[in-house]
Coordinates of C-alpha atoms in Angstrom, one line a residue:
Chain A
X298 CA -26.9 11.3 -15.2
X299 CA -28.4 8.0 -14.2
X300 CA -28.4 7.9 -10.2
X301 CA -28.0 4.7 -8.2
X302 CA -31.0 3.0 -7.2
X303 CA -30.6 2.8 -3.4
X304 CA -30.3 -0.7 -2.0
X305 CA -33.1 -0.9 0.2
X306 CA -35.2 -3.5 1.5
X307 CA -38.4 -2.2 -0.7
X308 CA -36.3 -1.6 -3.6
X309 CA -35.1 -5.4 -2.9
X310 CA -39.0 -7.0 -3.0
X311 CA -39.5 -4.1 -6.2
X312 CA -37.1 -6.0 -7.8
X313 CA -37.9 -9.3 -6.7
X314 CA -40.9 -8.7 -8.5
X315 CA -39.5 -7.5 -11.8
X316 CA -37.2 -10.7 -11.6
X317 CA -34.3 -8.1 -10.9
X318 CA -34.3 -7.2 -14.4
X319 CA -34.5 -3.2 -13.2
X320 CA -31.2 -2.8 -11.7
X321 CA -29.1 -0.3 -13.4
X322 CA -25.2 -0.6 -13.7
X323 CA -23.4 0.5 -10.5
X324 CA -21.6 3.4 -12.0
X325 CA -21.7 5.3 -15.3
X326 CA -19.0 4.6 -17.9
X327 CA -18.9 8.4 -19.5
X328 CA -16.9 9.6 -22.3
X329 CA -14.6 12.0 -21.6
X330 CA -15.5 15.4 -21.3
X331 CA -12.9 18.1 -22.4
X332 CA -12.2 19.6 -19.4
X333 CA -13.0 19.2 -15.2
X334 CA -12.2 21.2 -12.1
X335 CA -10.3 18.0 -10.5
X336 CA -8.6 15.5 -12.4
X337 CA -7.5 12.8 -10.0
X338 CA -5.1 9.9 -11.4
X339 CA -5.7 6.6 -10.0
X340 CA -9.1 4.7 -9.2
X341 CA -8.4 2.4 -6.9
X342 CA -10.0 3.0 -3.2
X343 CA -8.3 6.1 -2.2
X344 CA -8.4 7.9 -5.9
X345 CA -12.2 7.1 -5.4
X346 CA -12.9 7.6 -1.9
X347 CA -11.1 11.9 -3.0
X348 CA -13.3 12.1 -5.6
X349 CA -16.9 10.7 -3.6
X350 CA -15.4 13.2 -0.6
X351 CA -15.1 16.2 -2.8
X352 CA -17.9 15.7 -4.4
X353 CA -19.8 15.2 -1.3
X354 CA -18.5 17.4 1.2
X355 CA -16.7 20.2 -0.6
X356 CA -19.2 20.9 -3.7
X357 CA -16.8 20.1 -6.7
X358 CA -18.8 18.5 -9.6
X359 CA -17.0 18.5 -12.0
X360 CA -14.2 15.6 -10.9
X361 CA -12.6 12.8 -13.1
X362 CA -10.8 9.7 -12.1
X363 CA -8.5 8.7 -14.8
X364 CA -7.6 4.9 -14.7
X365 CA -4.9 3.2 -17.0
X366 CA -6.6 -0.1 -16.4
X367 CA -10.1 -1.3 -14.7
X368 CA -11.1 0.2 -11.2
X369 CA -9.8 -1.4 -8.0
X370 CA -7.6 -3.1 -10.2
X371 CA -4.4 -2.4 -8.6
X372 CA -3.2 -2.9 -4.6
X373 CA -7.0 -2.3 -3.8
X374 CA -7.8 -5.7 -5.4
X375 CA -4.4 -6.8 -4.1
X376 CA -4.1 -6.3 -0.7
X377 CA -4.8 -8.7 2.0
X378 CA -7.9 -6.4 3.7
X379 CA -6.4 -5.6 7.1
X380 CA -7.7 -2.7 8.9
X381 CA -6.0 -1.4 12.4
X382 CA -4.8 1.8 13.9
X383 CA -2.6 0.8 17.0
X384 CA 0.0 2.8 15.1
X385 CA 3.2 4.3 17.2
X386 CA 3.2 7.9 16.6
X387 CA 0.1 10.5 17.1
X388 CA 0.4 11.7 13.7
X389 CA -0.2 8.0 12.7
X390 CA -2.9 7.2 15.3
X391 CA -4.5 10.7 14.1
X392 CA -4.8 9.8 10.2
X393 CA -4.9 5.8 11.3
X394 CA -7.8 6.7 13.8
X395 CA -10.0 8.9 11.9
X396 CA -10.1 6.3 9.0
X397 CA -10.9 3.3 11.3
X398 CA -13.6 5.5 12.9
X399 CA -15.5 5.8 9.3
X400 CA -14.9 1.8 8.6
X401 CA -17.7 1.6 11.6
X402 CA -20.1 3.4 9.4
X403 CA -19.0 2.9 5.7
X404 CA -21.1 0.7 4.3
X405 CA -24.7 2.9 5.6
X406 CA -22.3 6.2 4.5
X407 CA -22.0 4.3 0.7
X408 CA -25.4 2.8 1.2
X409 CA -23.1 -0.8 -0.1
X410 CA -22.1 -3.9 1.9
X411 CA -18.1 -3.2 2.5
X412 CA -18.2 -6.5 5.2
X413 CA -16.3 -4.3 7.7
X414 CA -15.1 -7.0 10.2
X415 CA -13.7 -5.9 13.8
X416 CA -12.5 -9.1 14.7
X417 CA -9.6 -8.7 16.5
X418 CA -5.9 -7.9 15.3
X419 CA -3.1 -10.0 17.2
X420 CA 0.5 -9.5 16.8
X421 CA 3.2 -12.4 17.9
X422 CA 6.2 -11.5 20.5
X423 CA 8.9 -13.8 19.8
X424 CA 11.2 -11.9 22.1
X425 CA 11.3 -9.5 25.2
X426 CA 12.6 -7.6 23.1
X427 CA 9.6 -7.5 20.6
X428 CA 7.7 -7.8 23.8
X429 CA 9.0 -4.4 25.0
X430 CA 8.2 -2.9 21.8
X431 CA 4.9 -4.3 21.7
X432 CA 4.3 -2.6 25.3
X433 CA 5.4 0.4 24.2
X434 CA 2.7 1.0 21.6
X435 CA 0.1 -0.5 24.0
X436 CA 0.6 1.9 26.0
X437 CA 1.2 4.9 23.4
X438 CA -1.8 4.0 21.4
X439 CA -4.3 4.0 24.9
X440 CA -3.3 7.1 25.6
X441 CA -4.5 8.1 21.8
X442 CA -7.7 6.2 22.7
X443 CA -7.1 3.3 20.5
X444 CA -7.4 0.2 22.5
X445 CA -5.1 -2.1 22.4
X446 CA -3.8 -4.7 24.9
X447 CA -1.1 -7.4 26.2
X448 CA -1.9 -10.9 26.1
X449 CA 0.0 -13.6 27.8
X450 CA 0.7 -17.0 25.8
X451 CA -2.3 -18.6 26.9
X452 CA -4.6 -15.7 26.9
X453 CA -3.6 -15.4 23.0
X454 CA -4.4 -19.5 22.7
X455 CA -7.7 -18.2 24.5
X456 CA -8.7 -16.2 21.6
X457 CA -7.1 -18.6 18.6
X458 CA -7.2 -21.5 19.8
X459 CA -5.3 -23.1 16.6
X460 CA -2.0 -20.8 17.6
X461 CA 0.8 -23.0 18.8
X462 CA 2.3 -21.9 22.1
X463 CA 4.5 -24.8 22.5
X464 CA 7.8 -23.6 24.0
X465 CA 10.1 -25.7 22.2
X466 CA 8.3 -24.7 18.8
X467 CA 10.7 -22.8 16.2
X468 CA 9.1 -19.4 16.9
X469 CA 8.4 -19.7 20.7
X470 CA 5.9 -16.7 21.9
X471 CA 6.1 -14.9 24.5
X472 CA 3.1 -13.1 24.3
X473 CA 0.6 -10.8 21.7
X474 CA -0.6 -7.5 20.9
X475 CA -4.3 -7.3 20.6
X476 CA -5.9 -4.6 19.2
X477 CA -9.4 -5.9 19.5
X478 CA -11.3 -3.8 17.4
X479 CA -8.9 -3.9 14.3
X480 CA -10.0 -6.9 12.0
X481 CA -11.0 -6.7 7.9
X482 CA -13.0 -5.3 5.2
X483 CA -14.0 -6.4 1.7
X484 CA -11.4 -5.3 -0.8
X485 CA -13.7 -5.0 -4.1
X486 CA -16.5 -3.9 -2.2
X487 CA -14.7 -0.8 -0.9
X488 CA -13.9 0.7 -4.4
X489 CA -17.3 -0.4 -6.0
X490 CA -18.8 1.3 -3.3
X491 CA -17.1 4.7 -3.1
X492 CA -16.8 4.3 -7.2
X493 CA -21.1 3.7 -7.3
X494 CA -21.1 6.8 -4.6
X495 CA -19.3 9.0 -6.8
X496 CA -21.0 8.5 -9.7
X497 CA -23.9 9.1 -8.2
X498 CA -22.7 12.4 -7.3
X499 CA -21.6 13.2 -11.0
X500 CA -18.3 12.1 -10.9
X501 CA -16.7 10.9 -14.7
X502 CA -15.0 7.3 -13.7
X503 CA -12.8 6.7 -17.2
X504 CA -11.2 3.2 -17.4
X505 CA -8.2 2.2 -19.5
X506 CA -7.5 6.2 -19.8
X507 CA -3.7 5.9 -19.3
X508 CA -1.8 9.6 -18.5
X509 CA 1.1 9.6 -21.5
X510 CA 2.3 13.0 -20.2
X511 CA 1.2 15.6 -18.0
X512 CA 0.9 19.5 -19.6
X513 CA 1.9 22.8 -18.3
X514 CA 1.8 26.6 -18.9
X515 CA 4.3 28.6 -19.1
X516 CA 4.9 29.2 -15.5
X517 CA 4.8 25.8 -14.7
X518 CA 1.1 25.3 -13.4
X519 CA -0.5 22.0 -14.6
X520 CA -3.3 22.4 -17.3
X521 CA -4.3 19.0 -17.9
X522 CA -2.9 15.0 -19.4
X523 CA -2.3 13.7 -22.5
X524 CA -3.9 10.5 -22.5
X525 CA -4.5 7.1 -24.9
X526 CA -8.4 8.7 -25.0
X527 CA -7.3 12.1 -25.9
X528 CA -6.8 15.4 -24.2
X529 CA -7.8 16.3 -20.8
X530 CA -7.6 19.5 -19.3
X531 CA -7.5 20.4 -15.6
X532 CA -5.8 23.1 -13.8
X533 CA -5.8 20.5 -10.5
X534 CA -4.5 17.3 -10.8
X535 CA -4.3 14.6 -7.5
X536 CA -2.3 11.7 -8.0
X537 CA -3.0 9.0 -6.4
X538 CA -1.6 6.0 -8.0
X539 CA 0.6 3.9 -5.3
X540 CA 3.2 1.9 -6.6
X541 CA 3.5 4.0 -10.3
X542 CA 3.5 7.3 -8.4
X543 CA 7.4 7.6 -9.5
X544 CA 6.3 6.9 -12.7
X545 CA 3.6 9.5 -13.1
X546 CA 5.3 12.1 -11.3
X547 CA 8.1 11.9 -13.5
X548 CA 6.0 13.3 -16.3
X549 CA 6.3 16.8 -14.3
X550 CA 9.6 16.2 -13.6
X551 CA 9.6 15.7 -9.9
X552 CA 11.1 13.0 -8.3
X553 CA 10.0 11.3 -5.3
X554 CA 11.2 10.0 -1.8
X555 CA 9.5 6.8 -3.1
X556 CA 10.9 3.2 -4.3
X557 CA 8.4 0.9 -5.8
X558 CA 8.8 -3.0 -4.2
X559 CA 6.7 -6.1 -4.8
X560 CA 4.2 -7.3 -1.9
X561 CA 3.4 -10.7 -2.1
X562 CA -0.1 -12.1 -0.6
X563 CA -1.1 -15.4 -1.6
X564 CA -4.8 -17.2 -0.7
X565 CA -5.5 -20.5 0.2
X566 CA -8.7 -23.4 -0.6
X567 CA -11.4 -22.7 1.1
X568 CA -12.0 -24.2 4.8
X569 CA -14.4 -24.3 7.2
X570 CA -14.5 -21.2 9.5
X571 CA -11.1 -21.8 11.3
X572 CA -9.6 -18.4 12.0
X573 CA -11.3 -16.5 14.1
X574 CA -9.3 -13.1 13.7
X575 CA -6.3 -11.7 11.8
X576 CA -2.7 -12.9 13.3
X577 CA 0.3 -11.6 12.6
X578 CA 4.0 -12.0 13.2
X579 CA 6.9 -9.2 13.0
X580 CA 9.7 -11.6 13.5
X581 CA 8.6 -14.7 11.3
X582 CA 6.8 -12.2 8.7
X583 CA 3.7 -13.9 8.2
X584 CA 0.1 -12.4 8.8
X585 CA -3.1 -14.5 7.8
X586 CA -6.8 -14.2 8.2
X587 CA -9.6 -16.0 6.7
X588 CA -12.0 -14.5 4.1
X589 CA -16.2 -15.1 4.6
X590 CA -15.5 -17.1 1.3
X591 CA -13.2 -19.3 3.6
X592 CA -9.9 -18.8 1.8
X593 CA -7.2 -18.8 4.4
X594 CA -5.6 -14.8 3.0
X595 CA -1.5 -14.7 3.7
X596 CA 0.3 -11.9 3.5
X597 CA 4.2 -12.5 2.6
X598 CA 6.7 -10.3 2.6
X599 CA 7.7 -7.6 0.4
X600 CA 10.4 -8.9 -2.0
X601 CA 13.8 -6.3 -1.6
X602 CA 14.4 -4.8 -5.1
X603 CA 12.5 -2.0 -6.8
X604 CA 9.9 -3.7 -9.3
X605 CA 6.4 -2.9 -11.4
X606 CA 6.5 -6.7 -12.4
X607 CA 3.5 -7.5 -9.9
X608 CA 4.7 -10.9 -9.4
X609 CA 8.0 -11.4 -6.6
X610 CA 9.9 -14.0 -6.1
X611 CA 9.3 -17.4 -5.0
X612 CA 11.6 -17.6 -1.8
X613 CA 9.6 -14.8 -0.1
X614 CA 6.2 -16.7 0.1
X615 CA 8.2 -19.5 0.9
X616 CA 9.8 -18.2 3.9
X617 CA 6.4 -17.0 4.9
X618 CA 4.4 -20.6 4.5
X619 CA 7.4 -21.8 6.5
X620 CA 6.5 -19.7 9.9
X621 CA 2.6 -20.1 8.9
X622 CA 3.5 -24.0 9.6
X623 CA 5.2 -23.6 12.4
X624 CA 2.7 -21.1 14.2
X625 CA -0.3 -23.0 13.0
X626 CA 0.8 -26.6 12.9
X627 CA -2.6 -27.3 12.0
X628 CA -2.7 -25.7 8.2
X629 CA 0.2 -27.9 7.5
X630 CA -1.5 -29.7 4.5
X631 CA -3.6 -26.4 3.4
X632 CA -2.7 -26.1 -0.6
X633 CA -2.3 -22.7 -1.6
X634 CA -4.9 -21.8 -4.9
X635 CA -3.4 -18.1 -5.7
X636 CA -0.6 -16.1 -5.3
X637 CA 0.1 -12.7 -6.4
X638 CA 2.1 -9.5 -5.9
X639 CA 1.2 -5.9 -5.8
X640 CA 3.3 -2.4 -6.5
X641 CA 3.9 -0.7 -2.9
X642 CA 5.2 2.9 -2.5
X643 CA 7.8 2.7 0.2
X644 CA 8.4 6.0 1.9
X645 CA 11.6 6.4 3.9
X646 CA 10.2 6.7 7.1
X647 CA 7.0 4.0 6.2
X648 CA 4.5 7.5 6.5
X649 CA 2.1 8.1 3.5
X650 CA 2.5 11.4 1.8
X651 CA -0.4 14.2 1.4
X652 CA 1.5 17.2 0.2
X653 CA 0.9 19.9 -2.2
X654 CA 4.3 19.7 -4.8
X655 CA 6.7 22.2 -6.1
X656 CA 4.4 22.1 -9.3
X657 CA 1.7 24.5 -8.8
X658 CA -1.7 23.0 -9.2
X659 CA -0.2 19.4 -8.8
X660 CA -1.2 17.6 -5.4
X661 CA -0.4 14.0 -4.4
X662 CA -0.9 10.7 -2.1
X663 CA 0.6 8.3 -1.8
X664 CA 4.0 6.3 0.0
X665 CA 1.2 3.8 2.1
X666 CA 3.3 1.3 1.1
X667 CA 2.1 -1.9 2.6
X668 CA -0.4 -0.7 4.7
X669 CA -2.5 1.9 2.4
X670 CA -5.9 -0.1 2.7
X671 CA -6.5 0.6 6.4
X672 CA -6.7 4.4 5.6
X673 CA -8.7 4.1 2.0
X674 CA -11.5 6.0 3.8
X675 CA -9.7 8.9 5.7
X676 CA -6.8 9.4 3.0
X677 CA -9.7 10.2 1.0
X678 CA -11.6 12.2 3.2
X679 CA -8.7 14.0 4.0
X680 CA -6.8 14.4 0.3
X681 CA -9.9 16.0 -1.0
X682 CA -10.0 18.8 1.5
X683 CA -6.0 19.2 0.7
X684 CA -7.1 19.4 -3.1
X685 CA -10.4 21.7 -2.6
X686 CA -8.7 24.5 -0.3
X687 CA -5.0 23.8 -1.5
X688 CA -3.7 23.6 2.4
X689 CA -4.5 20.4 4.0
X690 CA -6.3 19.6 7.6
X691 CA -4.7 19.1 11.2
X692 CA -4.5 15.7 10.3
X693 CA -3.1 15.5 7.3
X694 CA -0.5 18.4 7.7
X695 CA 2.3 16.0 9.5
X696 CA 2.3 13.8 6.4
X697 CA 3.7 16.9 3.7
X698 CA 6.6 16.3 1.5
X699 CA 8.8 19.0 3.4
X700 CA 8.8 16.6 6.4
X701 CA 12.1 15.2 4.8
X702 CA 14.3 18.6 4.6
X703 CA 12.9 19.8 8.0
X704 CA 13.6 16.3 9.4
X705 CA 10.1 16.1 11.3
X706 CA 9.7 12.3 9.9
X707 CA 7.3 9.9 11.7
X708 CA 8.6 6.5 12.0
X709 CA 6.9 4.0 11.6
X710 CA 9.4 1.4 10.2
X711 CA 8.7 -0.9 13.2
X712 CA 5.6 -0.1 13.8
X713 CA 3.9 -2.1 10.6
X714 CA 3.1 -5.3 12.2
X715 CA 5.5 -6.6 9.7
X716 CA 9.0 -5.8 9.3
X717 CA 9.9 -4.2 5.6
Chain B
X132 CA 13.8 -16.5 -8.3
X133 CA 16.8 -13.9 -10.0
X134 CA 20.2 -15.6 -11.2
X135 CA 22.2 -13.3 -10.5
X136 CA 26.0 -12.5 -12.2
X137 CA 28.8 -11.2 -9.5
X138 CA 31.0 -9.5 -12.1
X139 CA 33.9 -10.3 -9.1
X140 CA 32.9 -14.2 -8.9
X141 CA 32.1 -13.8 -12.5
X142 CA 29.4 -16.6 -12.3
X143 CA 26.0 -16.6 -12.4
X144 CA 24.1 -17.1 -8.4
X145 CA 20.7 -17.5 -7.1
X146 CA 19.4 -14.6 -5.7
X147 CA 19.0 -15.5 -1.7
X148 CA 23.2 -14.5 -1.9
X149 CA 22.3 -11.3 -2.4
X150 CA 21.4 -8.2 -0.5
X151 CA 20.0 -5.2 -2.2
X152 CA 21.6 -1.8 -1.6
X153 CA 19.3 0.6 -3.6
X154 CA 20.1 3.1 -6.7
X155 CA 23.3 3.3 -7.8
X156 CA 25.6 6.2 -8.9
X157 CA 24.2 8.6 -6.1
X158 CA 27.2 11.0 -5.5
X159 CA 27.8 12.0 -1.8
X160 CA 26.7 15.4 -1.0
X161 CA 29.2 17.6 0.3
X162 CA 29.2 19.0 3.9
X163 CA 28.4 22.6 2.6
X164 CA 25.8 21.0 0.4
X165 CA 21.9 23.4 0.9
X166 CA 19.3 21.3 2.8
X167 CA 17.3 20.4 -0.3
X168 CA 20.5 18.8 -1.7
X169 CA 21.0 16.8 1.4
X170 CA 17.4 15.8 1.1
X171 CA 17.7 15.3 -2.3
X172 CA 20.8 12.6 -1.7
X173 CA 19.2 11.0 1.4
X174 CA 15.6 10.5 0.2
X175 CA 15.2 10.9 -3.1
X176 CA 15.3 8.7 -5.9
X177 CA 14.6 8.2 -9.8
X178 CA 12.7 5.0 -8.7
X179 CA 12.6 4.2 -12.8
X180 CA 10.0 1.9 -14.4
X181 CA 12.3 0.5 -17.0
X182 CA 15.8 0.8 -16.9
X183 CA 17.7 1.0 -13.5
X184 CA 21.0 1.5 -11.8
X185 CA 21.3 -0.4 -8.9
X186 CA 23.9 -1.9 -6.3
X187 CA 23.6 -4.9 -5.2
X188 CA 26.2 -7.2 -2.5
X189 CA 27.5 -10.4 -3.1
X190 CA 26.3 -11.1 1.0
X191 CA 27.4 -15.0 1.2
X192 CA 29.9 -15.1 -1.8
X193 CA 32.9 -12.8 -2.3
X194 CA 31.3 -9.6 0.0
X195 CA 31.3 -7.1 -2.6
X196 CA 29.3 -4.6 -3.8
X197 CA 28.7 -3.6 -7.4
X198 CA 26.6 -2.1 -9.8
X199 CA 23.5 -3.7 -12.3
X200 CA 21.2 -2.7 -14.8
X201 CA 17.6 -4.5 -14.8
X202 CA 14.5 -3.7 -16.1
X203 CA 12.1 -2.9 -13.3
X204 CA 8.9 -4.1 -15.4
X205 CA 10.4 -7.6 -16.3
X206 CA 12.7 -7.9 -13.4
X207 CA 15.3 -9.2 -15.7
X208 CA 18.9 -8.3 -15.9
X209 CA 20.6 -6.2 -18.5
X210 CA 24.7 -6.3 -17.4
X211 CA 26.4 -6.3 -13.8
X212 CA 29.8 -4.1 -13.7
X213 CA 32.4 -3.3 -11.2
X214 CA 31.7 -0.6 -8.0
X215 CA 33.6 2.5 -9.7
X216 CA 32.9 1.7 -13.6
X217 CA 30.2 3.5 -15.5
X218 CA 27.1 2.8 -16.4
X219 CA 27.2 1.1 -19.6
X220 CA 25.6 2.7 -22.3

């Protein structure tokens, strides 16, 4: 098992001198072995970021990933990078929190550059209305301990100055949210970071290994997939696949509180450093930040019908260029290079899900919907203590699938900085 | 953008006159129904990659809700029917 060579200043001038010939690949592309202790079904961030954690804090070496296409290939390449935690409820601030506490260390923790930002994370009051709403989680998520603060008009010019505050604009403010130490990571960099990390510690990463069914004993216990690169056994499976969770899940004959819609994000040419944090707006749905490449990164709504087509439909992102024009006057003649959609997991009450199932040895996570990247670090941290001891943590115990007979749901339909 | 047929209008519309209204065919529960049927009915759903029943509303042209098959992977549209028919085969 080749281990990664540590990125290091001497190892940098090492290979400076070898003309960086000496690198070795960032992770291992193993066959599949017959059998492992964990099977998890998904690499993007959080099916990685389980897999690093169990091998790393709970001693499980013996772990797969199973991915039906390349890693990071899904919403983790997809997603438009936000990371915040001025969530309403203290379940949310809990899980929210304790992943936006190990952002501030992640890249020395995965010894690789994830370009963790904190650079502010402003929402838009059109309304008193909003603006009550806005004060309400202010205040809730202070007394959690995650900062977060009311900015008049002005003040919110103050820190962008390209915002239009005009009064007579189409989408007058009336004030912001700012939750200043929210702001953005790098997408890629997060799941070849955890996926280098995890190799390093022995775990198998198998590409374009697609689960065709899922096996199970007599009294219903998983024992392993069937998959397009053969059989795979494993008496604990953790799915972790977002949008296709329905899907997957369906091959043990559970069905989920789950409906699969499409996200749209789309990114712009590059420009001059312009945008100096990440800006969003409940009312007008729009949200936009700028990427250290310079692309100006929208995020659009999510289209309203269930769909695995990864591609919505034109009049969402049009809708949401519409209010980027009108709050940012400025980008008016910005030409879009990209768009694209991704596969979210919508949970009826907008709370992921860490739950063991009714199948016995079958765990899963998933129903982050539009706002899974944020937590990639925690909902890994967090899953693979669920999977290692079979009962999850304080902080992941709110977020079971019983929640929804018992009627204990946590709410956070309005709390997503964008309405779904 | 989906054209979409309103088996009442009996034309083909553009999408932005219709609101989504989720699977289709789910059956009420009863008020002596168990709590995991309850849950079952409220929460939920087959959320099918492929084929899948779903009602949708005519919002801005005749009001009504009915009933569509559409391929979840392709988005496209197999057959609209009437509220109250059955699914077509």
């Amino acid at each position: 098992m080749g281990r990664a060579l540590k990125y290091s200043f001497a190892n940098l001038v090492r290979q400076a001198f070898a003309g960086h010939q000496g690198w070795p690949q960032q992770w291992r592309t193993p066959e599949p072995k017959a059998a492992y202790d964990v099977l998890i079904i998904g690499a993007g961030g959080h099916g990685l970021a389980t897999a690093y954690y169990l091998a790393k804090e709970h001693g499980v070496n013996n772990i797969a990933v199973v991915e039906k296409g390349w890693l990071g290939g899904g919403n983790t390449g997809r997603n438009t990078t936000v990371v915040r935690s001025n969530y309403l409820w203290e379940a949310s601030e809990a899980i929210y929190g304790h992943a936006h506490r190990m952002w501030e260390t992640l890249s020395q923790e995965l010894n690789y550059n994830v370009m963790f930002s904190p650079r502010g994370n402003m929402m838009l009051a059109h309304s008193a209305h909003e603006a009550a709403s806005f004060k309400r989680h202010i205040y809730a998520n202070r007394l959690a301990g995650i900062p977060n603060e009311w900015l008049t008009p002005e003040q919110a010019q103050a820190v962008c100055p390209i915002l239009s505050i005009d009064r007579n604009a189409r989408y007058p403010i009336c004030g912001a949210m700012f939750h200043r130490t929210g702001g953005t990571a790098r997408h890629d960099a997060v799941a070849w970071g955890y996926a280098r990390a995890a190799s390093a510690r022995g775990v198998d990463i198998l590409q374009n290994c697609e689960v065709k069914a899922i096996t199970r004993d007599a009294s219903g216990a998983v024992t392993g997939v069937e998959t397009n690169r053969g059989t795979i056994k494993a008496n604990k499976i953790g799915v972790v696949a977002a949008g296709s969770t329905s899907h997957v899940m369906s091959m043990a004959s559970l069905r989920m509180p789950l409906e699969s819609v499409t996200l749209q994000a789309l990114v712009s040419e590059p420009l001059k450093p312009i945008m100096p944090i990440v800006c969003a707006s409940n009312a007008v749905h729009a949200y936009i930040s700028q990427s250290d490449k310079g692309e100006l990164v929208i995020g659009a709504g999510a289209d309203s019908y269930v769909s695995y087509s990864q591609s919505g439909g034109m009049p969402v992102v049009t809708a949401t260029l519409e209010a980027i024009v009108e709050l940012f006057p400025i980008f008016s003649r910005v030409k879009m290079l990209r768009n694209w959609g991704g596969i979210v997991d919508m949970t009826p009450d907008r709370s992921p899900i860490l739950s063991k199932t009714p199948v016995p040895g079958l765990y899963v996570n998933c129903g982050w919907g539009t706002g899974g990247f944020k937590a990639t670090p925690g909902s890994g941290h967090v899953f693979a203590h669920l999977l290692a001891t079979g009962e999850p943590n304080a902080i992941a115990a709110p977020f079971g699938l019983d929640r929804f007979r018992s009627g204990a749901l946590i709410n956070e339909a309005t709390a997503a900085a964008v309405v779904h | 953008m989906l054209l979409i047929r309103c088996p009442y209008c009996e034309t083909e519309r553009p999408e932005l006159e219709f609101k989504y209204a989720g699977e289709a065919h789910l059956t009420r529960e009863p008020l002596t129904a168990t709590d995991e049927q309850w849950t079952d009915f409220l929460f939920f759903r087959d959320n099918t990659r492929g084929k899948y029943a779903e009602r949708w509303r005519h919002a801005v042209g005749c009001g009504r809700y009915f009933n569509a098959v559409r391929d979840t992977v392709s988005d496209g549209f197999v057959v609209t029917y009437k509220a109250g028919e059955r699914r077509p085969e």
